[in-house]
Amino acid sequence: MNPVPVWGVVNQKGGVGKTTTAVNLAAGLAMRGQRTLLIDCDPQGNATTGLGLDKGKAEATLYEVFVDAVDNPDDPKVIHKAIFPIAENLHLLPATLDLAGAEPILMNAVGKELILRDAIAPVRANYDWIVLDAPPSLGLLTINILAVAEGVLVPMQCEFYALEGLSQLLKTIDVVRRRINPGLKVAKVLLTMFDPRNRLTQQVTQEVRDYFGEKVSGIVIPRNVRLSEAPSFGEPAVLRYPSSKGASAYFEFVDEVIKECAAR
């Protein structure tokens, strides 16, 4: 096992609470005393916005880190100036729309699936946790995340199409495990937008638990307006509204994750 837990928050289906989960997991870990790096790997840059960083003031972003790692594979320097302190124990490697131009650059690089792994190697020892927010696709950016991660956290919305497309994600994870990253596994499945009053929610929850078994977190993230409001203030819900139902659920999830990782 890697000395630093590196988790990719991955689901190619959009609108499942992926970035909300990545941001609140990272912030929650930091608030529990874990030195945490959140890497925004989505060109939309929602995790960057959700942590309040002005993208226009970023000296460097993940795009520059990729370019530097391709151009200077033996001595990548940009990553050090691309990491921003957000709060105590919480750092961010941001993304902007420029990141959409990274895939053509990576496509022509030798060992293109491992560029991110090599790029963040110089800073891994500085953290207790690294969380990567993936784009809603299974392209080369996501493959790079799977190549560096030891665990995949899959947020799943409690709705009819929750399991649709999941087989493709699991197939991709399996291929990456066999060819690139033997230690990769699905670490957790987290049910989001949970509404216990909805019969469909109960049905989907049971289907997910039947499919994934013990990998499904014992915590569920409820539908909660505070989770949606917090990004507009540039703060995670666990910081902005720590007593809200959504934030409380994420705190419970963070504690579950820390406890399980400590027991390994």
PDB file of C-alpha atoms in Angstrom:
ATOM      1  CA  MET A   1       0.000   0.000   0.000  1.00  0.00           C
ATOM      2  CA  ASN A   2       1.180   3.515  -0.689  1.00  0.00           C
ATOM      3  CA  PRO A   3       2.220   5.352   2.494  1.00  0.00           C
ATOM      4  CA  VAL A   4      -0.057   8.233   1.485  1.00  0.00           C
ATOM      5  CA  PRO A   5      -3.677   7.305   0.694  1.00  0.00           C
ATOM      6  CA  VAL A   6      -4.431   8.593  -2.807  1.00  0.00           C
ATOM      7  CA  TRP A   7      -8.091   8.427  -3.756  1.00  0.00           C
ATOM      8  CA  GLY A   8      -9.700   9.341  -7.062  1.00  0.00           C
ATOM      9  CA  VAL A   9     -13.328  10.471  -6.885  1.00  0.00           C
ATOM     10  CA  VAL A  10     -14.602   9.003 -10.137  1.00  0.00           C
ATOM     11  CA  ASN A  11     -17.896   8.570 -11.930  1.00  0.00           C
ATOM     12  CA  GLN A  12     -18.259   9.320 -15.625  1.00  0.00           C
ATOM     13  CA  LYS A  13     -21.915  10.179 -15.024  1.00  0.00           C
ATOM     14  CA  GLY A  14     -22.364  13.871 -14.260  1.00  0.00           C
ATOM     15  CA  GLY A  15     -24.578  15.320 -11.549  1.00  0.00           C
ATOM     16  CA  VAL A  16     -23.926  12.639  -8.936  1.00  0.00           C
ATOM     17  CA  GLY A  17     -22.268  14.857  -6.322  1.00  0.00           C
ATOM     18  CA  LYS A  18     -18.721  13.986  -7.370  1.00  0.00           C
ATOM     19  CA  THR A  19     -17.124  17.397  -6.866  1.00  0.00           C
ATOM     20  CA  THR A  20     -19.208  18.062  -3.754  1.00  0.00           C
ATOM     21  CA  THR A  21     -17.876  14.803  -2.359  1.00  0.00           C
ATOM     22  CA  ALA A  22     -14.267  15.505  -3.327  1.00  0.00           C
ATOM     23  CA  VAL A  23     -14.314  19.006  -1.824  1.00  0.00           C
ATOM     24  CA  ASN A  24     -16.025  18.039   1.430  1.00  0.00           C
ATOM     25  CA  LEU A  25     -13.957  14.883   1.845  1.00  0.00           C
ATOM     26  CA  ALA A  26     -10.728  16.851   1.430  1.00  0.00           C
ATOM     27  CA  ALA A  27     -11.856  19.667   3.721  1.00  0.00           C
ATOM     28  CA  GLY A  28     -13.197  17.222   6.286  1.00  0.00           C
ATOM     29  CA  LEU A  29      -9.925  15.301   6.334  1.00  0.00           C
ATOM     30  CA  ALA A  30      -8.053  18.571   6.828  1.00  0.00           C
ATOM     31  CA  MET A  31     -10.356  19.546   9.692  1.00  0.00           C
ATOM     32  CA  ARG A  32      -9.585  16.189  11.290  1.00  0.00           C
ATOM     33  CA  GLY A  33      -5.889  17.066  11.285  1.00  0.00           C
ATOM     34  CA  GLN A  34      -4.918  15.272   8.079  1.00  0.00           C
ATOM     35  CA  ARG A  35      -2.573  17.196   5.772  1.00  0.00           C
ATOM     36  CA  THR A  36      -4.613  16.987   2.578  1.00  0.00           C
ATOM     37  CA  LEU A  37      -4.029  17.898  -1.054  1.00  0.00           C
ATOM     38  CA  LEU A  38      -7.052  18.199  -3.337  1.00  0.00           C
ATOM     39  CA  ILE A  39      -6.185  17.991  -7.031  1.00  0.00           C
ATOM     40  CA  ASP A  40      -8.825  19.379  -9.388  1.00  0.00           C
ATOM     41  CA  CYS A  41      -8.586  17.257 -12.540  1.00  0.00           C
ATOM     42  CA  ASP A  42     -11.766  18.557 -14.174  1.00  0.00           C
ATOM     43  CA  PRO A  43     -11.414  21.325 -16.802  1.00  0.00           C
ATOM     44  CA  GLN A  44     -14.637  22.834 -15.467  1.00  0.00           C
ATOM     45  CA  GLY A  45     -12.659  23.716 -12.344  1.00  0.00           C
ATOM     46  CA  ASN A  46     -15.643  23.374 -10.016  1.00  0.00           C
ATOM     47  CA  ALA A  47     -13.559  22.089  -7.115  1.00  0.00           C
ATOM     48  CA  THR A  48     -11.276  25.094  -7.544  1.00  0.00           C
ATOM     49  CA  THR A  49     -14.245  27.472  -7.431  1.00  0.00           C
ATOM     50  CA  GLY A  50     -15.766  25.536  -4.536  1.00  0.00           C
ATOM     51  CA  LEU A  51     -12.677  26.239  -2.446  1.00  0.00           C
ATOM     52  CA  GLY A  52     -12.790  29.942  -3.227  1.00  0.00           C
ATOM     53  CA  LEU A  53      -9.679  30.262  -5.375  1.00  0.00           C
ATOM     54  CA  ASP A  54      -9.777  33.009  -7.987  1.00  0.00           C
ATOM     55  CA  LYS A  55      -8.698  31.158 -11.122  1.00  0.00           C
ATOM     56  CA  GLY A  56      -7.410  34.363 -12.669  1.00  0.00           C
ATOM     57  CA  LYS A  57      -4.879  34.747  -9.878  1.00  0.00           C
ATOM     58  CA  ALA A  58      -3.485  31.220 -10.129  1.00  0.00           C
ATOM     59  CA  GLU A  59       0.207  31.345 -10.950  1.00  0.00           C
ATOM     60  CA  ALA A  60       0.028  27.816 -12.296  1.00  0.00           C
ATOM     61  CA  THR A  61      -2.609  25.072 -12.549  1.00  0.00           C
ATOM     62  CA  LEU A  62      -2.769  21.365 -13.286  1.00  0.00           C
ATOM     63  CA  TYR A  63      -2.418  22.190 -16.983  1.00  0.00           C
ATOM     64  CA  GLU A  64       1.012  23.736 -16.417  1.00  0.00           C
ATOM     65  CA  VAL A  65       1.954  20.799 -14.204  1.00  0.00           C
ATOM     66  CA  PHE A  66       1.138  18.391 -17.035  1.00  0.00           C
ATOM     67  CA  VAL A  67       3.040  20.462 -19.599  1.00  0.00           C
ATOM     68  CA  ASP A  68       6.039  20.749 -17.287  1.00  0.00           C
ATOM     69  CA  ALA A  69       6.005  17.015 -16.547  1.00  0.00           C
ATOM     70  CA  VAL A  70       5.975  16.241 -20.280  1.00  0.00           C
ATOM     71  CA  ASP A  71       8.668  18.783 -21.146  1.00  0.00           C
ATOM     72  CA  ASN A  72      10.868  18.157 -18.097  1.00  0.00           C
ATOM     73  CA  PRO A  73      10.238  14.535 -17.075  1.00  0.00           C
ATOM     74  CA  ASP A  74      13.408  14.335 -14.997  1.00  0.00           C
ATOM     75  CA  ASP A  75      12.880  17.570 -13.085  1.00  0.00           C
ATOM     76  CA  PRO A  76       9.264  18.799 -12.889  1.00  0.00           C
ATOM     77  CA  LYS A  77       9.310  22.108 -11.005  1.00  0.00           C
ATOM     78  CA  VAL A  78       5.932  23.700 -11.659  1.00  0.00           C
ATOM     79  CA  ILE A  79       3.998  21.560  -9.182  1.00  0.00           C
ATOM     80  CA  HIS A  80       5.521  23.399  -6.228  1.00  0.00           C
ATOM     81  CA  LYS A  81       4.202  26.788  -7.351  1.00  0.00           C
ATOM     82  CA  ALA A  82       0.873  25.338  -8.512  1.00  0.00           C
ATOM     83  CA  ILE A  83      -0.200  24.236  -5.027  1.00  0.00           C
ATOM     84  CA  PHE A  84      -2.195  26.795  -3.034  1.00  0.00           C
ATOM     85  CA  PRO A  85      -2.881  26.785   0.720  1.00  0.00           C
ATOM     86  CA  ILE A  86      -6.644  27.068   1.237  1.00  0.00           C
ATOM     87  CA  ALA A  87      -6.982  26.467   4.966  1.00  0.00           C
ATOM     88  CA  GLU A  88      -5.026  24.799   7.726  1.00  0.00           C
ATOM     89  CA  ASN A  89      -3.963  21.354   6.470  1.00  0.00           C
ATOM     90  CA  LEU A  90      -5.788  21.867   3.153  1.00  0.00           C
ATOM     91  CA  HIS A  91      -3.980  22.587  -0.111  1.00  0.00           C
ATOM     92  CA  LEU A  92      -5.356  22.764  -3.651  1.00  0.00           C
ATOM     93  CA  LEU A  93      -3.841  22.073  -7.040  1.00  0.00           C
ATOM     94  CA  PRO A  94      -6.354  24.006  -9.179  1.00  0.00           C
ATOM     95  CA  ALA A  95      -7.743  23.549 -12.664  1.00  0.00           C
ATOM     96  CA  THR A  96      -9.082  25.934 -15.269  1.00  0.00           C
ATOM     97  CA  LEU A  97     -10.571  25.456 -18.721  1.00  0.00           C
ATOM     98  CA  ASP A  98      -6.987  25.324 -20.029  1.00  0.00           C
ATOM     99  CA  LEU A  99      -6.897  21.751 -18.740  1.00  0.00           C
ATOM    100  CA  ALA A 100      -9.152  20.748 -21.643  1.00  0.00           C
ATOM    101  CA  GLY A 101      -6.062  21.236 -23.824  1.00  0.00           C
ATOM    102  CA  ALA A 102      -4.011  18.776 -21.800  1.00  0.00           C
ATOM    103  CA  GLU A 103      -5.240  15.600 -23.468  1.00  0.00           C
ATOM    104  CA  PRO A 104      -3.651  16.363 -26.896  1.00  0.00           C
ATOM    105  CA  ILE A 105      -0.365  17.050 -25.091  1.00  0.00           C
ATOM    106  CA  LEU A 106      -0.616  13.853 -23.082  1.00  0.00           C
ATOM    107  CA  MET A 107      -1.598  11.840 -26.158  1.00  0.00           C
ATOM    108  CA  ASN A 108       1.836  12.306 -27.694  1.00  0.00           C
ATOM    109  CA  ALA A 109       3.797  11.813 -24.475  1.00  0.00           C
ATOM    110  CA  VAL A 110       5.772   8.675 -23.703  1.00  0.00           C
ATOM    111  CA  GLY A 111       4.028   6.819 -20.863  1.00  0.00           C
ATOM    112  CA  LYS A 112       1.027   9.132 -21.207  1.00  0.00           C
ATOM    113  CA  GLU A 113      -1.014   7.251 -18.607  1.00  0.00           C
ATOM    114  CA  LEU A 114       1.621   7.869 -15.918  1.00  0.00           C
ATOM    115  CA  ILE A 115       2.264  11.593 -16.374  1.00  0.00           C
ATOM    116  CA  LEU A 116       0.150  12.602 -13.350  1.00  0.00           C
ATOM    117  CA  ARG A 117       1.732   9.939 -11.159  1.00  0.00           C
ATOM    118  CA  ASP A 118       5.208  11.214 -11.971  1.00  0.00           C
ATOM    119  CA  ALA A 119       4.181  14.870 -11.733  1.00  0.00           C
ATOM    120  CA  ILE A 120       2.919  14.664  -8.155  1.00  0.00           C
ATOM    121  CA  ALA A 121       5.706  12.378  -6.923  1.00  0.00           C
ATOM    122  CA  PRO A 122       7.823  15.308  -5.606  1.00  0.00           C
ATOM    123  CA  VAL A 123       5.077  16.429  -3.186  1.00  0.00           C
ATOM    124  CA  ARG A 124       3.460  13.177  -2.065  1.00  0.00           C
ATOM    125  CA  ALA A 125       5.486  12.935   1.115  1.00  0.00           C
ATOM    126  CA  ASN A 126       4.167  16.335   2.232  1.00  0.00           C
ATOM    127  CA  TYR A 127       0.636  15.005   2.766  1.00  0.00           C
ATOM    128  CA  ASP A 128      -1.353  12.461   4.721  1.00  0.00           C
ATOM    129  CA  TRP A 129      -4.044  12.297   2.019  1.00  0.00           C
ATOM    130  CA  ILE A 130      -4.350  13.171  -1.650  1.00  0.00           C
ATOM    131  CA  VAL A 131      -7.830  13.434  -3.197  1.00  0.00           C
ATOM    132  CA  LEU A 132      -8.317  13.764  -6.962  1.00  0.00           C
ATOM    133  CA  ASP A 133     -11.558  15.106  -8.439  1.00  0.00           C
ATOM    134  CA  ALA A 134     -12.059  13.446 -11.833  1.00  0.00           C
ATOM    135  CA  PRO A 135     -13.882  14.863 -14.866  1.00  0.00           C
ATOM    136  CA  PRO A 136     -17.216  13.261 -15.853  1.00  0.00           C
ATOM    137  CA  SER A 137     -15.624  11.060 -18.517  1.00  0.00           C
ATOM    138  CA  LEU A 138     -13.344   8.061 -18.919  1.00  0.00           C
ATOM    139  CA  GLY A 139     -10.751   9.875 -21.031  1.00  0.00           C
ATOM    140  CA  LEU A 140      -7.017  10.209 -20.580  1.00  0.00           C
ATOM    141  CA  LEU A 141      -7.298  12.550 -17.583  1.00  0.00           C
ATOM    142  CA  THR A 142      -9.321   9.929 -15.714  1.00  0.00           C
ATOM    143  CA  ILE A 143      -6.909   7.165 -16.775  1.00  0.00           C
ATOM    144  CA  ASN A 144      -4.092   9.245 -15.262  1.00  0.00           C
ATOM    145  CA  ILE A 145      -6.078   9.468 -12.024  1.00  0.00           C
ATOM    146  CA  LEU A 146      -6.630   5.704 -11.956  1.00  0.00           C
ATOM    147  CA  ALA A 147      -2.932   5.137 -12.639  1.00  0.00           C
ATOM    148  CA  VAL A 148      -1.848   7.090  -9.550  1.00  0.00           C
ATOM    149  CA  ALA A 149      -4.703   6.251  -7.150  1.00  0.00           C
ATOM    150  CA  GLU A 150      -4.733   3.386  -4.708  1.00  0.00           C
ATOM    151  CA  GLY A 151      -8.468   3.682  -4.198  1.00  0.00           C
ATOM    152  CA  VAL A 152     -11.484   4.797  -6.214  1.00  0.00           C
ATOM    153  CA  LEU A 153     -14.363   6.517  -4.458  1.00  0.00           C
ATOM    154  CA  VAL A 154     -17.525   6.217  -6.553  1.00  0.00           C
ATOM    155  CA  PRO A 155     -20.318   8.651  -5.630  1.00  0.00           C
ATOM    156  CA  MET A 156     -23.687   7.359  -6.794  1.00  0.00           C
ATOM    157  CA  GLN A 157     -26.905   9.307  -6.922  1.00  0.00           C
ATOM    158  CA  CYS A 158     -29.942   7.493  -5.574  1.00  0.00           C
ATOM    159  CA  GLU A 159     -31.968   7.623  -8.762  1.00  0.00           C
ATOM    160  CA  PHE A 160     -33.141   5.334 -11.562  1.00  0.00           C
ATOM    161  CA  TYR A 161     -30.048   5.581 -13.757  1.00  0.00           C
ATOM    162  CA  ALA A 162     -27.580   5.121 -10.908  1.00  0.00           C
ATOM    163  CA  LEU A 163     -26.150   1.844 -12.207  1.00  0.00           C
ATOM    164  CA  GLU A 164     -26.244   2.834 -15.866  1.00  0.00           C
ATOM    165  CA  GLY A 165     -22.758   3.019 -17.319  1.00  0.00           C
ATOM    166  CA  LEU A 166     -21.244   1.577 -14.172  1.00  0.00           C
ATOM    167  CA  SER A 167     -20.064  -1.548 -15.969  1.00  0.00           C
ATOM    168  CA  GLN A 168     -17.886   0.602 -18.247  1.00  0.00           C
ATOM    169  CA  LEU A 169     -16.301   2.330 -15.242  1.00  0.00           C
ATOM    170  CA  LEU A 170     -15.581  -0.994 -13.546  1.00  0.00           C
ATOM    171  CA  LYS A 171     -14.181  -2.406 -16.796  1.00  0.00           C
ATOM    172  CA  THR A 172     -11.853   0.604 -17.111  1.00  0.00           C
ATOM    173  CA  ILE A 173     -10.716   0.187 -13.496  1.00  0.00           C
ATOM    174  CA  ASP A 174     -10.027  -3.491 -14.147  1.00  0.00           C
ATOM    175  CA  VAL A 175      -7.984  -2.757 -17.277  1.00  0.00           C
ATOM    176  CA  VAL A 176      -5.919  -0.122 -15.455  1.00  0.00           C
ATOM    177  CA  ARG A 177      -5.381  -2.544 -12.567  1.00  0.00           C
ATOM    178  CA  ARG A 178      -4.123  -5.294 -14.879  1.00  0.00           C
ATOM    179  CA  ARG A 179      -1.940  -3.155 -17.139  1.00  0.00           C
ATOM    180  CA  ILE A 180      -0.800  -0.106 -15.157  1.00  0.00           C
ATOM    181  CA  ASN A 181      -1.656  -0.032 -11.452  1.00  0.00           C
ATOM    182  CA  PRO A 182      -1.956  -3.450  -9.769  1.00  0.00           C
ATOM    183  CA  GLY A 183      -2.883  -1.891  -6.412  1.00  0.00           C
ATOM    184  CA  LEU A 184      -5.943  -0.071  -7.724  1.00  0.00           C
ATOM    185  CA  LYS A 185      -9.310  -0.976  -6.202  1.00  0.00           C
ATOM    186  CA  VAL A 186     -12.757   0.404  -5.596  1.00  0.00           C
ATOM    187  CA  ALA A 187     -12.296   1.668  -2.045  1.00  0.00           C
ATOM    188  CA  LYS A 188     -15.751   3.068  -1.382  1.00  0.00           C
ATOM    189  CA  VAL A 189     -19.135   3.626  -2.962  1.00  0.00           C
ATOM    190  CA  LEU A 190     -20.970   6.606  -1.481  1.00  0.00           C
ATOM    191  CA  LEU A 191     -24.704   7.081  -1.943  1.00  0.00           C
ATOM    192  CA  THR A 192     -25.569  10.745  -2.517  1.00  0.00           C
ATOM    193  CA  MET A 193     -28.751  12.841  -2.787  1.00  0.00           C
ATOM    194  CA  PHE A 194     -30.466  10.342  -0.505  1.00  0.00           C
ATOM    195  CA  ASP A 195     -34.166  10.911   0.194  1.00  0.00           C
ATOM    196  CA  PRO A 196     -35.613   8.224   2.518  1.00  0.00           C
ATOM    197  CA  ARG A 197     -39.183   9.301   1.664  1.00  0.00           C
ATOM    198  CA  ASN A 198     -38.721   8.170  -1.920  1.00  0.00           C
ATOM    199  CA  ARG A 199     -39.440   4.492  -2.620  1.00  0.00           C
ATOM    200  CA  LEU A 200     -37.130   4.568  -5.637  1.00  0.00           C
ATOM    201  CA  THR A 201     -34.293   5.720  -3.377  1.00  0.00           C
ATOM    202  CA  GLN A 202     -34.801   2.663  -1.188  1.00  0.00           C
ATOM    203  CA  GLN A 203     -34.852   0.382  -4.227  1.00  0.00           C
ATOM    204  CA  VAL A 204     -31.695   1.869  -5.760  1.00  0.00           C
ATOM    205  CA  THR A 205     -29.927   1.727  -2.391  1.00  0.00           C
ATOM    206  CA  GLN A 206     -30.665  -1.974  -2.101  1.00  0.00           C
ATOM    207  CA  GLU A 207     -29.488  -2.642  -5.661  1.00  0.00           C
ATOM    208  CA  VAL A 208     -26.213  -0.802  -5.047  1.00  0.00           C
ATOM    209  CA  ARG A 209     -25.625  -2.655  -1.770  1.00  0.00           C
ATOM    210  CA  ASP A 210     -26.390  -5.989  -3.446  1.00  0.00           C
ATOM    211  CA  TYR A 211     -23.911  -5.167  -6.209  1.00  0.00           C
ATOM    212  CA  PHE A 212     -21.014  -3.754  -4.174  1.00  0.00           C
ATOM    213  CA  GLY A 213     -21.541  -5.333  -0.764  1.00  0.00           C
ATOM    214  CA  GLU A 214     -19.250  -4.047   1.985  1.00  0.00           C
ATOM    215  CA  LYS A 215     -17.688  -1.432  -0.296  1.00  0.00           C
ATOM    216  CA  VAL A 216     -20.815   0.691   0.086  1.00  0.00           C
ATOM    217  CA  SER A 217     -20.335   3.230   2.850  1.00  0.00           C
ATOM    218  CA  GLY A 218     -22.554   2.942   5.887  1.00  0.00           C
ATOM    219  CA  ILE A 219     -23.067   6.698   5.575  1.00  0.00           C
ATOM    220  CA  VAL A 220     -25.468   8.219   3.047  1.00  0.00           C
ATOM    221  CA  ILE A 221     -25.386  11.854   1.928  1.00  0.00           C
ATOM    222  CA  PRO A 222     -28.881  13.372   2.052  1.00  0.00           C
ATOM    223  CA  ARG A 223     -30.398  15.861  -0.320  1.00  0.00           C
ATOM    224  CA  ASN A 224     -29.517  19.105   1.405  1.00  0.00           C
ATOM    225  CA  VAL A 225     -29.751  22.677   0.141  1.00  0.00           C
ATOM    226  CA  ARG A 226     -26.685  23.712   2.152  1.00  0.00           C
ATOM    227  CA  LEU A 227     -24.506  21.411   0.079  1.00  0.00           C
ATOM    228  CA  SER A 228     -25.652  23.266  -3.036  1.00  0.00           C
ATOM    229  CA  GLU A 229     -25.309  26.733  -1.500  1.00  0.00           C
ATOM    230  CA  ALA A 230     -21.814  26.408  -0.050  1.00  0.00           C
ATOM    231  CA  PRO A 231     -19.866  26.534  -3.380  1.00  0.00           C
ATOM    232  CA  SER A 232     -21.341  29.970  -4.149  1.00  0.00           C
ATOM    233  CA  PHE A 233     -19.466  31.231  -1.079  1.00  0.00           C
ATOM    234  CA  GLY A 234     -16.245  29.541  -2.142  1.00  0.00           C
ATOM    235  CA  GLU A 235     -16.301  27.207   0.835  1.00  0.00           C
ATOM    236  CA  PRO A 236     -17.008  23.516   1.423  1.00  0.00           C
ATOM    237  CA  ALA A 237     -20.229  22.841   3.314  1.00  0.00           C
ATOM    238  CA  VAL A 238     -18.248  21.285   6.170  1.00  0.00           C
ATOM    239  CA  LEU A 239     -16.687  24.718   6.742  1.00  0.00           C
ATOM    240  CA  ARG A 240     -19.585  27.011   5.790  1.00  0.00           C
ATOM    241  CA  TYR A 241     -22.454  25.044   7.325  1.00  0.00           C
ATOM    242  CA  PRO A 242     -20.833  22.489   9.663  1.00  0.00           C
ATOM    243  CA  SER A 243     -24.067  21.743  11.534  1.00  0.00           C
ATOM    244  CA  SER A 244     -26.175  21.137   8.423  1.00  0.00           C
ATOM    245  CA  LYS A 245     -27.400  17.621   7.670  1.00  0.00           C
ATOM    246  CA  GLY A 246     -25.261  17.385   4.547  1.00  0.00           C
ATOM    247  CA  ALA A 247     -22.070  18.510   6.284  1.00  0.00           C
ATOM    248  CA  SER A 248     -22.740  16.251   9.251  1.00  0.00           C
ATOM    249  CA  ALA A 249     -23.061  13.286   6.891  1.00  0.00           C
ATOM    250  CA  TYR A 250     -19.754  14.149   5.225  1.00  0.00           C
ATOM    251  CA  PHE A 251     -18.073  14.432   8.632  1.00  0.00           C
ATOM    252  CA  GLU A 252     -19.361  10.942   9.463  1.00  0.00           C
ATOM    253  CA  PHE A 253     -18.048   9.672   6.143  1.00  0.00           C
ATOM    254  CA  VAL A 254     -14.639  11.239   6.780  1.00  0.00           C
ATOM    255  CA  ASP A 255     -14.469   9.577  10.184  1.00  0.00           C
ATOM    256  CA  GLU A 256     -15.453   6.244   8.647  1.00  0.00           C
ATOM    257  CA  VAL A 257     -12.722   6.559   6.016  1.00  0.00           C
ATOM    258  CA  ILE A 258     -10.012   7.551   8.502  1.00  0.00           C
ATOM    259  CA  LYS A 259     -10.933   4.693  10.837  1.00  0.00           C
ATOM    260  CA  GLU A 260     -10.930   2.078   8.081  1.00  0.00           C
ATOM    261  CA  CYS A 261      -7.627   3.257   6.601  1.00  0.00           C
ATOM    262  CA  ALA A 262      -6.005   3.292  10.047  1.00  0.00           C
ATOM    263  CA  ALA A 263      -7.115  -0.313  10.592  1.00  0.00           C
ATOM    264  CA  ARG A 264      -5.328  -1.608   7.487  1.00  0.00           C
TER     265      ARG A 264
END
